[in-house]
Tab-separated table of C-alpha atoms in Angstrom:
chain	number	residue	atom	x	y	z
L	1	MET	CA	10.928	-30.103	26.840
L	2	THR	CA	9.776	-27.535	24.290
L	3	SER	CA	6.112	-26.603	24.261
L	4	HIS	CA	3.954	-25.980	21.250
L	5	GLY	CA	3.871	-22.339	22.384
L	6	ASN	CA	7.500	-21.982	21.330
L	7	HIS	CA	6.622	-23.250	17.887
L	8	LEU	CA	3.725	-20.820	17.708
L	9	SER	CA	5.968	-17.859	18.462
L	10	LYS	CA	8.314	-18.964	15.665
L	11	TRP	CA	5.355	-18.997	13.323
L	12	ARG	CA	4.231	-15.530	14.324
L	13	LEU	CA	7.687	-14.121	13.622
L	14	CYS	CA	8.040	-16.052	10.398
L	15	ARG	CA	4.909	-15.307	8.452
L	16	VAL	CA	3.156	-12.131	8.845
L	17	ALA	CA	5.151	-10.380	7.707
L	18	THR	CA	6.311	-11.924	5.527
L	19	LEU	CA	3.382	-11.382	3.181
L	20	ALA	CA	2.838	-8.034	4.494
L	21	VAL	CA	6.165	-7.231	3.270
L	22	SER	CA	5.301	-8.111	-0.255
L	23	MET	CA	2.147	-6.098	-0.313
L	24	PHE	CA	1.914	-3.008	-2.406
L	25	ALA	CA	-0.330	-0.625	-0.525
L	26	MET	CA	-2.830	2.077	-0.880
L	27	GLN	CA	-4.735	4.593	1.148
L	28	ALA	CA	-7.538	6.954	2.015
L	29	THR	CA	-5.577	10.118	2.530
L	30	ALA	CA	-5.389	12.060	5.723
L	31	ALA	CA	-7.789	13.949	7.842
L	32	GLU	CA	-9.179	16.184	5.113
L	33	GLU	CA	-9.999	13.262	2.881
L	34	ALA	CA	-11.759	11.564	5.766
L	35	LYS	CA	-14.065	14.573	6.130
L	36	LYS	CA	-15.039	14.795	2.460
L	37	PRO	CA	-18.297	13.201	1.291
L	38	VAL	CA	-17.572	10.173	-0.856
L	39	PRO	CA	-19.924	8.982	-3.592
L	40	ALA	CA	-21.714	5.696	-3.087
L	41	GLY	CA	-19.962	2.715	-4.589
L	42	SER	CA	-16.547	4.225	-4.038
L	43	GLU	CA	-14.008	3.683	-1.279
L	44	ALA	CA	-16.474	4.472	1.524
L	45	ALA	CA	-18.887	1.868	0.223
L	46	LYS	CA	-16.086	-0.687	0.127
L	47	ILE	CA	-15.176	0.145	3.689
L	48	GLU	CA	-18.797	-0.262	4.760
L	49	ALA	CA	-18.880	-3.610	2.972
L	50	LEU	CA	-15.736	-4.620	4.828
L	51	LYS	CA	-17.298	-3.588	8.142
L	52	ALA	CA	-20.326	-5.712	7.314
L	53	ARG	CA	-18.067	-8.687	6.593
L	54	GLN	CA	-16.267	-8.083	9.838
L	55	ALA	CA	-19.542	-7.972	11.778
L	56	ALA	CA	-20.677	-11.147	10.060
L	57	ALA	CA	-17.406	-12.840	10.963
L	58	ARG	CA	-17.813	-11.724	14.576
L	59	ALA	CA	-21.361	-13.108	14.712
L	60	ALA	CA	-20.341	-16.351	13.032
L	61	LYS	CA	-17.485	-16.755	15.483
L	62	ALA	CA	-19.777	-16.211	18.432
L	63	ALA	CA	-22.110	-18.894	17.118
L	64	GLN	CA	-19.173	-21.209	16.517
L	65	ALA	CA	-17.896	-20.624	20.046
L	66	ALA	CA	-21.304	-21.389	21.523
L	67	LYS	CA	-21.551	-24.561	19.460
L	68	ALA	CA	-18.020	-25.606	20.440
L	69	ALA	CA	-18.781	-25.013	24.115
L	70	GLU	CA	-21.932	-27.108	23.905
L	71	SER	CA	-20.084	-29.832	22.018
L	72	ALA	CA	-17.252	-29.866	24.567
L	73	ALA	CA	-19.690	-30.083	27.449
L	74	ASN	CA	-21.450	-33.056	25.904
L	75	ALA	CA	-18.371	-34.770	24.448
L	76	PRO	CA	-17.615	-38.263	25.774
L	77	GLN	CA	-14.366	-38.443	27.694
L	78	ILE	CA	-13.798	-42.082	26.735
L	79	ALA	CA	-13.304	-43.150	23.132
L	80	ASN	CA	-16.089	-45.357	21.831
L	81	ARG	CA	-14.065	-48.520	21.188
L	82	PRO	CA	-14.535	-51.973	22.766
L	83	GLU	CA	-11.184	-51.975	24.536
L	84	CYS	CA	-11.998	-48.585	26.034
L	85	LEU	CA	-15.338	-49.610	27.495
L	86	ALA	CA	-13.443	-51.895	29.899
L	87	PRO	CA	-9.974	-50.304	29.991
L	88	ARG	CA	-6.973	-52.416	30.927
L	89	GLN	CA	-5.889	-52.298	34.558
L	90	ALA	CA	-2.400	-52.844	35.944
L	91	SER	CA	-1.254	-56.423	35.439
L	92	GLY	CA	0.580	-57.302	38.595
L	93	THR	CA	2.073	-55.717	41.676
L	94	LEU	CA	5.560	-54.542	42.479
L	95	GLY	CA	7.998	-56.761	44.317
L	96	GLU	CA	9.289	-55.356	47.586
L	97	ALA	CA	12.867	-54.743	46.371
L	98	THR	CA	11.692	-53.103	43.176
L	99	SER	CA	9.222	-50.957	45.083
L	100	ASP	CA	11.966	-49.755	47.443
L	101	ALA	CA	14.289	-48.979	44.546
L	102	ILE	CA	11.599	-46.990	42.710
L	103	ARG	CA	10.672	-45.102	45.893
L	104	ARG	CA	14.305	-44.162	46.513
L	105	ALA	CA	14.825	-43.196	42.830
L	106	SER	CA	11.764	-40.928	42.968
L	107	GLU	CA	13.187	-39.193	46.021
L	108	LEU	CA	16.506	-38.659	44.228
L	109	VAL	CA	14.776	-37.150	41.181
L	110	ALA	CA	12.832	-34.830	43.481
L	111	GLN	CA	16.168	-33.794	45.007
L	112	LYS	CA	17.547	-33.012	41.524
L	113	GLN	CA	19.853	-36.029	41.521
L	114	PRO	CA	18.750	-37.861	38.361
L	115	ASP	CA	22.115	-39.589	37.811
L	116	GLU	CA	21.909	-41.215	41.231
L	117	ALA	CA	18.297	-42.201	40.487
L	118	ILE	CA	19.324	-43.887	37.253
L	119	ALA	CA	22.162	-45.704	38.998
L	120	LYS	CA	19.678	-46.914	41.621
L	121	LEU	CA	17.263	-48.261	39.003
L	122	LYS	CA	19.655	-49.833	36.510
L	123	PRO	CA	20.276	-53.061	38.461
L	124	PHE	CA	16.521	-53.716	38.501
L	125	GLU	CA	15.960	-53.537	34.727
L	126	THR	CA	15.974	-57.317	34.356
L	127	ARG	CA	14.650	-58.354	37.768
L	128	GLY	CA	11.203	-59.480	38.775
L	129	GLN	CA	7.965	-59.827	36.840
L	130	PRO	CA	6.950	-57.851	33.706
L	131	PHE	CA	5.135	-55.289	35.868
L	132	ASP	CA	8.324	-54.709	37.881
L	133	LYS	CA	10.381	-54.260	34.699
L	134	ALA	CA	7.808	-51.943	33.121
L	135	SER	CA	7.699	-49.789	36.259
L	136	VAL	CA	11.497	-49.559	36.379
L	137	GLN	CA	11.611	-48.476	32.715
L	138	TYR	CA	8.918	-45.895	33.367
L	139	ASN	CA	10.897	-44.361	36.241
L	140	LEU	CA	14.097	-44.463	34.205
L	141	GLY	CA	12.233	-42.409	31.601
L	142	VAL	CA	11.283	-39.883	34.277
L	143	ALA	CA	14.910	-39.575	35.385
L	144	TYR	CA	16.214	-39.184	31.829
L	145	SER	CA	13.571	-36.523	31.212
L	146	ASP	CA	14.790	-34.653	34.257
L	147	LYS	CA	18.278	-34.683	32.703
L	148	GLN	CA	16.761	-33.481	29.421
L	149	GLN	CA	18.068	-36.585	27.689
L	150	PHE	CA	14.921	-36.802	25.637
L	151	PRO	CA	15.747	-39.671	23.230
L	152	GLU	CA	16.843	-41.860	26.163
L	153	ALA	CA	13.675	-40.959	28.048
L	154	ALA	CA	11.496	-41.820	25.042
L	155	HIS	CA	13.298	-45.158	24.613
L	156	ALA	CA	12.744	-46.031	28.290
L	157	PHE	CA	9.048	-45.203	28.040
L	158	GLU	CA	8.747	-47.336	24.906
L	159	ASN	CA	10.375	-50.214	26.789
L	160	ALA	CA	7.798	-49.738	29.553
L	161	LEU	CA	4.924	-49.894	27.071
L	162	ALA	CA	6.334	-53.015	25.390
L	163	PHE	CA	5.542	-55.139	28.448
L	164	ASP	CA	1.820	-54.334	27.925
L	165	VAL	CA	1.091	-54.457	31.664
L	166	LEU	CA	0.559	-50.801	32.558
L	167	PRO	CA	-2.944	-49.395	33.118
L	168	GLN	CA	-4.665	-48.096	29.970
L	169	ASN	CA	-4.675	-44.450	31.052
L	170	GLN	CA	-0.968	-44.569	31.910
L	171	SER	CA	-0.166	-46.251	28.594
L	172	ASP	CA	-2.091	-43.558	26.726
L	173	GLN	CA	-0.271	-40.797	28.549
L	174	LEU	CA	3.101	-42.458	27.976
L	175	THR	CA	2.438	-42.689	24.234
L	176	PHE	CA	1.764	-38.952	24.151
L	177	ASN	CA	4.857	-38.270	26.289
L	178	ILE	CA	6.974	-40.332	23.894
L	179	GLY	CA	5.804	-38.144	21.013
L	180	GLN	CA	6.630	-34.994	22.983
L	181	LEU	CA	10.070	-36.287	23.899
L	182	TYR	CA	11.034	-37.208	20.349
L	183	VAL	CA	9.905	-33.795	19.103
L	184	ALA	CA	11.793	-32.051	21.904
L	185	GLY	CA	14.880	-34.071	20.997
L	186	GLY	CA	14.637	-33.035	17.348
L	187	ASP	CA	13.387	-36.345	15.913
L	188	HIS	CA	10.145	-35.019	14.507
L	189	ASP	CA	9.366	-38.063	12.378
L	190	LYS	CA	9.381	-40.433	15.348
L	191	GLY	CA	7.538	-37.849	17.404
L	192	ILE	CA	4.805	-37.447	14.809
L	193	ALA	CA	4.403	-41.227	14.506
L	194	ALA	CA	3.993	-41.557	18.293
L	195	LEU	CA	1.553	-38.649	18.471
L	196	LYS	CA	-0.555	-40.057	15.646
L	197	ARG	CA	-0.559	-43.428	17.406
L	198	TYR	CA	-1.746	-41.677	20.555
L	199	MET	CA	-4.546	-39.930	18.656
L	200	ALA	CA	-5.704	-43.206	17.106
L	201	GLN	CA	-5.389	-45.497	20.135
L	202	SER	CA	-5.983	-43.372	23.228
L	203	CYS	CA	-9.063	-44.299	25.213
L	204	THR	CA	-9.085	-40.796	26.675
L	205	VAL	CA	-10.229	-38.223	24.149
L	206	PRO	CA	-7.130	-36.187	23.151
L	207	THR	CA	-7.177	-32.624	24.429
L	208	PRO	CA	-7.110	-29.563	22.148
L	209	GLU	CA	-3.562	-28.954	23.392
L	210	ALA	CA	-2.532	-32.402	22.155
L	211	HIS	CA	-3.874	-31.651	18.681
L	212	MET	CA	-1.974	-28.347	18.667
L	213	PHE	CA	1.247	-30.088	19.686
L	214	LEU	CA	0.877	-32.537	16.810
L	215	ALA	CA	0.099	-29.642	14.436
L	216	SER	CA	3.268	-27.877	15.585
L	217	ALA	CA	5.377	-30.987	14.958
L	218	LEU	CA	3.836	-31.426	11.508
L	219	THR	CA	4.653	-27.849	10.531
L	220	GLU	CA	8.267	-28.416	11.542
L	221	ARG	CA	8.342	-31.092	8.830
L	222	LYS	CA	6.417	-28.773	6.452
L	223	LEU	CA	3.451	-31.157	6.446
L	224	TYR	CA	1.040	-28.232	6.380
L	225	ASP	CA	-1.844	-30.123	4.770
L	226	GLN	CA	-1.805	-32.556	7.718
L	227	ALA	CA	-1.300	-29.819	10.303
L	228	LEU	CA	-4.347	-27.769	9.325
L	229	PRO	CA	-6.992	-30.386	10.328
L	230	GLU	CA	-5.278	-30.772	13.717
L	231	VAL	CA	-5.461	-27.015	14.327
L	232	GLU	CA	-9.095	-26.914	13.265
L	233	THR	CA	-9.893	-29.822	15.572
L	234	ALA	CA	-8.172	-28.075	18.471
L	235	LEU	CA	-10.087	-24.843	17.824
L	236	ALA	CA	-13.394	-26.673	17.486
L	237	GLN	CA	-12.851	-28.490	20.800
L	238	SER	CA	-11.611	-25.422	22.669
L	239	LYS	CA	-14.189	-23.862	24.976
L	240	LYS	CA	-13.226	-20.350	23.868
L	241	PRO	CA	-11.232	-19.029	20.888
L	242	ARG	CA	-7.487	-18.764	21.472
L	243	GLU	CA	-5.853	-15.972	19.553
L	244	ASN	CA	-2.438	-17.638	19.301
L	245	TRP	CA	-3.991	-20.829	17.929
L	246	ILE	CA	-5.892	-18.834	15.310
L	247	GLN	CA	-2.622	-17.094	14.423
L	248	PHE	CA	-1.054	-20.537	14.001
L	249	LYS	CA	-3.914	-21.538	11.697
L	250	LEU	CA	-3.311	-18.375	9.671
L	251	GLY	CA	0.354	-19.288	9.247
L	252	VAL	CA	-0.550	-22.735	7.944
L	253	GLN	CA	-3.068	-21.250	5.511
L	254	TYR	CA	-0.374	-18.894	4.212
L	255	GLU	CA	1.951	-21.831	3.604
L	256	LEU	CA	-0.790	-23.691	1.747
L	257	ARG	CA	-1.572	-20.516	-0.244
L	258	GLN	CA	-5.181	-20.732	0.883
L	259	TYR	CA	-5.612	-16.973	0.662
L	260	GLN	CA	-9.412	-16.916	0.719
L	261	ALA	CA	-9.411	-18.961	3.917
L	262	ALA	CA	-6.610	-16.780	5.310
L	263	ALA	CA	-8.698	-13.668	4.654
L	264	GLU	CA	-11.593	-15.155	6.621
L	265	THR	CA	-9.235	-16.100	9.455
L	266	LEU	CA	-7.901	-12.547	9.546
L	267	LEU	CA	-11.439	-11.186	9.732
L	268	GLU	CA	-11.937	-13.484	12.699
L	269	LEU	CA	-8.783	-12.122	14.342
L	270	ILE	CA	-9.845	-8.534	13.625
L	271	ALA	CA	-13.202	-9.275	15.237
L	272	MET	CA	-11.306	-10.451	18.340
L	273	GLN	CA	-8.712	-7.641	18.342
L	274	PRO	CA	-9.981	-4.737	16.205
L	275	ASP	CA	-7.199	-2.447	17.451
L	276	LYS	CA	-4.334	-4.712	16.372
L	277	ALA	CA	-2.808	-2.967	13.353
L	278	ASP	CA	-0.886	-6.012	12.063
L	279	TYR	CA	-4.118	-7.892	11.319
L	280	TRP	CA	-5.377	-5.069	9.106
L	281	LYS	CA	-2.083	-4.924	7.232
L	282	GLN	CA	-2.017	-8.685	6.760
L	283	LEU	CA	-5.608	-8.713	5.513
L	284	SER	CA	-4.728	-6.058	2.947
L	285	GLY	CA	-1.756	-8.161	1.844
L	286	VAL	CA	-3.835	-11.330	1.514
L	287	LEU	CA	-6.489	-9.531	-0.529
L	288	LEU	CA	-3.736	-8.213	-2.788
L	289	GLU	CA	-2.450	-11.778	-3.243
L	290	MET	CA	-5.998	-12.641	-4.334
L	291	ASP	CA	-5.785	-9.752	-6.832
L	292	ASP	CA	-8.612	-7.974	-5.022
L	293	LYS	CA	-6.978	-4.552	-5.162
L	294	ASP	CA	-10.140	-2.622	-4.347
L	295	GLN	CA	-10.764	-4.487	-1.098
L	296	SER	CA	-7.061	-4.316	-0.260
L	297	LEU	CA	-7.192	-0.551	-0.635
L	298	ALA	CA	-10.344	-0.323	1.457
L	299	VAL	CA	-8.726	-2.280	4.287
L	300	MET	CA	-5.586	-0.156	4.329
L	301	ALA	CA	-7.586	3.039	4.038
L	302	LEU	CA	-9.674	2.057	7.039
L	303	ALA	CA	-6.522	1.135	8.969
L	304	GLU	CA	-4.959	4.513	8.136
L	305	ARG	CA	-8.055	6.407	9.215
L	306	GLN	CA	-8.009	4.619	12.538
L	307	GLY	CA	-4.388	5.655	13.038
L	308	PHE	CA	-2.926	2.156	12.714
L	309	LEU	CA	-0.352	3.086	10.064
L	310	GLN	CA	2.467	4.851	11.860
L	311	ARG	CA	5.652	3.203	10.596
L	312	PRO	CA	7.235	4.594	7.414
L	313	ALA	CA	7.180	1.117	5.838
L	314	ASP	CA	3.410	0.841	6.371
L	315	LEU	CA	2.790	4.225	4.804
L	316	MET	CA	5.001	3.333	1.854
L	317	ASN	CA	3.052	0.108	1.390
L	318	LEU	CA	-0.140	2.114	1.193
L	319	TYR	CA	1.470	4.555	-1.243
L	320	ASN	CA	2.540	1.628	-3.438
L	321	ILE	CA	-0.988	0.267	-3.639
L	322	TYR	CA	-2.268	3.661	-4.739
L	323	MET	CA	0.327	3.662	-7.491
L	324	VAL	CA	-0.427	0.065	-8.536
L	325	ILE	CA	-4.137	0.762	-8.983
L	326	ASP	CA	-3.437	4.089	-10.671
L	327	VAL	CA	-4.616	6.490	-7.974
L	328	PRO	CA	-1.421	8.581	-7.777
L	329	MET	CA	-3.183	11.679	-6.441
L	330	LYS	CA	-3.913	9.979	-3.133
L	331	GLY	CA	-0.422	8.510	-3.031
L	332	GLY	CA	1.091	11.973	-3.284
L	333	GLN	CA	-1.276	13.412	-0.685
L	334	LEU	CA	-0.535	10.536	1.680
L	335	LEU	CA	3.230	11.041	1.633
L	336	GLU	CA	3.054	14.831	1.752
L	337	ASN	CA	0.826	14.638	4.835
L	338	ALA	CA	3.095	12.017	6.409
L	339	LEU	CA	6.115	14.239	5.700
L	340	ALA	CA	4.417	17.253	7.265
L	341	GLN	CA	3.538	15.188	10.365
L	342	GLY	CA	7.063	13.822	10.708
L	343	LYS	CA	5.985	10.219	10.062
L	344	VAL	CA	8.499	9.775	7.230
L	345	GLN	CA	11.946	11.255	6.658
L	346	GLU	CA	12.563	13.927	4.082
L	347	ASP	CA	15.055	11.788	2.208
L	348	GLU	CA	15.633	11.007	-1.458
L	349	LYS	CA	13.323	7.976	-1.485
L	350	THR	CA	10.368	9.846	-0.005
L	351	LEU	CA	10.817	12.936	-2.163
L	352	GLU	CA	11.176	10.823	-5.309
L	353	SER	CA	7.997	8.918	-4.446
L	354	ILE	CA	6.110	12.176	-3.996
L	355	ALA	CA	7.457	13.475	-7.300
L	356	ASN	CA	6.485	10.277	-9.132
L	357	ALA	CA	2.977	10.481	-7.725
L	358	TRP	CA	2.503	14.050	-8.945
L	359	ILE	CA	4.009	13.226	-12.347
L	360	ASN	CA	1.592	10.304	-12.793
L	361	ALA	CA	-1.291	12.457	-11.560
L	362	ARG	CA	-0.280	15.142	-14.114
L	363	GLU	CA	-0.034	17.712	-11.351
L	364	SER	CA	2.685	19.694	-13.085
L	365	GLU	CA	3.296	22.406	-10.516
L	366	LYS	CA	3.479	19.957	-7.607
L	367	ALA	CA	5.669	17.592	-9.612
L	368	GLU	CA	8.005	20.463	-10.521
L	369	LEU	CA	8.427	21.512	-6.883
L	370	ALA	CA	8.989	17.918	-5.735
L	371	LEU	CA	11.521	17.193	-8.482
L	372	LYS	CA	13.477	20.378	-7.763
L	373	LYS	CA	13.633	19.450	-4.099
L	374	VAL	CA	14.809	15.886	-4.667
L	375	ALA	CA	17.221	16.933	-7.426
L	376	SER	CA	18.929	19.318	-5.033
L	377	VAL	CA	19.648	16.587	-2.460
L	378	ALA	CA	20.366	13.641	-4.794
L	379	ASP	CA	23.826	12.684	-5.995
L	380	LYS	CA	22.644	11.699	-9.473
L	381	GLY	CA	21.167	13.542	-12.426
L	382	GLU	CA	18.047	11.438	-12.950
L	383	TYR	CA	15.768	13.977	-11.279
L	384	TYR	CA	16.998	16.847	-13.442
L	385	PHE	CA	16.342	14.539	-16.395
L	386	LYS	CA	12.748	14.060	-15.231
L	387	LEU	CA	12.372	17.816	-14.844
L	388	GLY	CA	13.752	18.346	-18.319
L	389	ALA	CA	11.397	15.759	-19.752
L	390	MET	CA	8.425	17.333	-17.976
L	391	TYR	CA	9.337	20.814	-19.264
L	392	GLY	CA	9.631	19.334	-22.742
L	393	GLU	CA	6.104	17.939	-22.549
L	394	GLN	CA	4.987	21.439	-21.595
L	395	GLU	CA	6.990	22.863	-24.543
L	396	ARG	CA	9.110	24.935	-22.190
L	397	TRP	CA	12.141	24.211	-24.353
L	398	LYS	CA	14.672	26.578	-22.879
L	399	GLU	CA	14.016	25.331	-19.326
L	400	SER	CA	13.953	21.763	-20.572
L	401	LYS	CA	17.424	22.129	-22.083
L	402	GLU	CA	18.781	23.747	-18.904
L	403	MET	CA	17.559	20.880	-16.704
L	404	LEU	CA	18.824	18.254	-19.139
L	405	GLN	CA	22.266	19.854	-19.179
L	406	LEU	CA	22.276	19.856	-15.372
L	407	ALA	CA	21.422	16.138	-15.502
L	408	LEU	CA	24.411	15.480	-17.768
L	409	GLN	CA	26.698	17.530	-15.522
L	410	LYS	CA	25.611	15.688	-12.378
L	411	GLY	CA	25.933	12.276	-14.024
L	412	GLY	CA	24.860	8.923	-12.637
L	413	LEU	CA	22.292	8.565	-15.423
L	414	LYS	CA	20.693	5.249	-16.309
L	415	LYS	CA	20.436	6.103	-20.038
L	416	PRO	CA	22.562	9.117	-21.000
L	417	GLY	CA	21.586	8.657	-24.647
L	418	ASP	CA	17.974	9.492	-23.847
L	419	VAL	CA	19.089	12.722	-22.194
L	420	TRP	CA	21.125	13.803	-25.230
L	421	PHE	CA	18.202	12.915	-27.491
L	422	ARG	CA	15.895	15.168	-25.497
L	423	VAL	CA	18.476	17.973	-25.570
L	424	ALA	CA	18.459	17.585	-29.334
L	425	LEU	CA	14.673	17.857	-29.347
L	426	ALA	CA	14.820	21.050	-27.289
L	427	ASP	CA	17.415	22.610	-29.629
L	428	TYR	CA	15.391	21.568	-32.655
L	429	ARG	CA	12.235	23.142	-31.235
L	430	MET	CA	14.234	26.339	-30.639
L	431	ASN	CA	15.289	26.207	-34.327
L	432	ASP	CA	18.940	25.513	-33.506
L	433	LEU	CA	19.601	22.763	-36.036
L	434	ARG	CA	23.374	22.831	-35.696
L	435	SER	CA	23.208	22.280	-31.933
L	436	ALA	CA	20.556	19.583	-32.387
L	437	ILE	CA	22.827	17.714	-34.811
L	438	GLY	CA	25.690	17.965	-32.317
L	439	ASP	CA	23.435	16.620	-29.586
L	440	LEU	CA	22.442	13.682	-31.768
L	441	GLN	CA	26.087	12.906	-32.415
L	442	GLN	CA	26.437	12.514	-28.642
L	443	ALA	CA	23.265	10.376	-28.475
L	444	GLN	CA	24.745	8.063	-31.159
L	445	LYS	CA	27.413	6.993	-28.668
L	446	TYR	CA	24.875	5.033	-26.611
L	447	ASP	CA	23.148	1.788	-27.499
L	448	GLU	CA	19.696	2.939	-26.424
L	449	THR	CA	19.598	5.846	-28.903
L	450	ARG	CA	22.221	4.993	-31.559
L	451	ARG	CA	19.864	3.995	-34.367
L	452	GLN	CA	17.134	6.535	-33.673
L	453	ALA	CA	19.657	9.372	-33.313
L	454	GLY	CA	21.373	8.357	-36.562
L	455	ASP	CA	18.134	8.347	-38.535
L	456	TRP	CA	17.070	11.730	-37.206
L	457	MET	CA	20.512	13.235	-37.690
L	458	GLN	CA	20.372	12.362	-41.390
L	459	SER	CA	17.027	14.082	-41.644
L	460	LEU	CA	18.228	17.167	-39.765
L	461	SER	CA	21.421	17.330	-41.782
L	462	ALA	CA	19.336	17.349	-44.968
L	463	GLU	CA	17.069	20.011	-43.501
L	464	LEU	CA	20.047	22.131	-42.466
L	465	ALA	CA	21.591	21.755	-45.926
L	466	ALA	CA	18.320	22.845	-47.510
L	467	GLN	CA	18.160	25.889	-45.241
L	468	GLN	CA	21.737	26.810	-46.054
L	469	SER	CA	21.062	26.415	-49.787
L	470	GLN	CA	17.969	28.556	-49.567
L	471	THR	CA	19.846	31.187	-47.593
L	472	ALA	CA	22.638	31.190	-50.161
L	473	SER	CA	20.204	31.600	-53.050
L	474	LEU	CA	18.547	34.553	-51.365
L	475	SER	CA	21.758	36.364	-50.458
L	476	PRO	CA	23.031	39.040	-52.947
L	477	ASN	CA	26.082	38.177	-55.086
């Protein structure tokens, strides 16, 4: 029979990441940044605010645990219903032949011979009084369970209950077992119905584990809105917080898109396990889903400073957040430090990210070095194009044209027309109108620059004609 623990492990694998994966990330850069004084109200203040929230969550959880413990200690063990105040006792006694058959069947099950046990019990299914028949069905259910024939076991237990002669506590337990068996056999709908019946009718107060099992079955049917109250009930009744149950609750909150509640749950988990890096990353992702980019950055920055971000993917997430909230300087510093420490590979993706950060930060010299490095290892001309564009913005026209021509030679360009248009601009700025017109003729071949290149070419052609006319008028006959 599967346990709810198996379902929990599936949930842990399924979710957290999941969201974490989609988070764009951002950071507080490296050891030097950590040492610098930071003005009040900035990242440090956000981190302090986060720490205060974390401490508050820890205190609230401690109070909740104390309350839950007190509640559990004082909780009645018998449901407050009339039929439970005087619970039903067994209605009848076993006949001698039935008793012998059940005793022998139990021995066979203990000896791992369930088929022989079933064969022993089958002839007694219709013999004797209702109590005899109910007891035979109960033991058939035990034997089928031992064979892991869960639907057959559940059916036998239901037959036993139908006689309405078993003691109340045994009937309650059988109802719960029926739910477990149907779930284990893959019939979640029948299992959920039996488990809900157990919750509503049991004279013994259902355990926290029972609520978690029902929650697990409900999530298998994607009934997350029904599963969440069961998890919360289990946690409230538990004498001490269980991390895996809180993780399960987090997964359900993700599915329901209850991101504010998920953030509070993650703070609770961080209070329990402050050194678990995944919780920090998930909290950052949830805050980003809530469009709280500042808090998301603060969380990831604090995680980075504590050394929790070691995987390249985590560092890239943090870099992405810096870029999303327009703090490219820290993004570039983060990746350069990670590269120097060997935390990320010196590949095209990393070098391009560093270059983009410096371009956005308008750090021309750093951007130039990064672009030259990535252009030398890449198999496409896009990086030479970026270099050419950057040189053009700096009015370094000769160098701009050289890089743009290298881009065209290397190929693999997304928009070749844009490259030819910029070559034309460089030639024009160097007063080479003929070359500029030739460049524009090339740019006209591409959809992205056809119209613009045509309009400018007409203008340049007129300008060139005027120059030639002026030159002719000034030259001696």
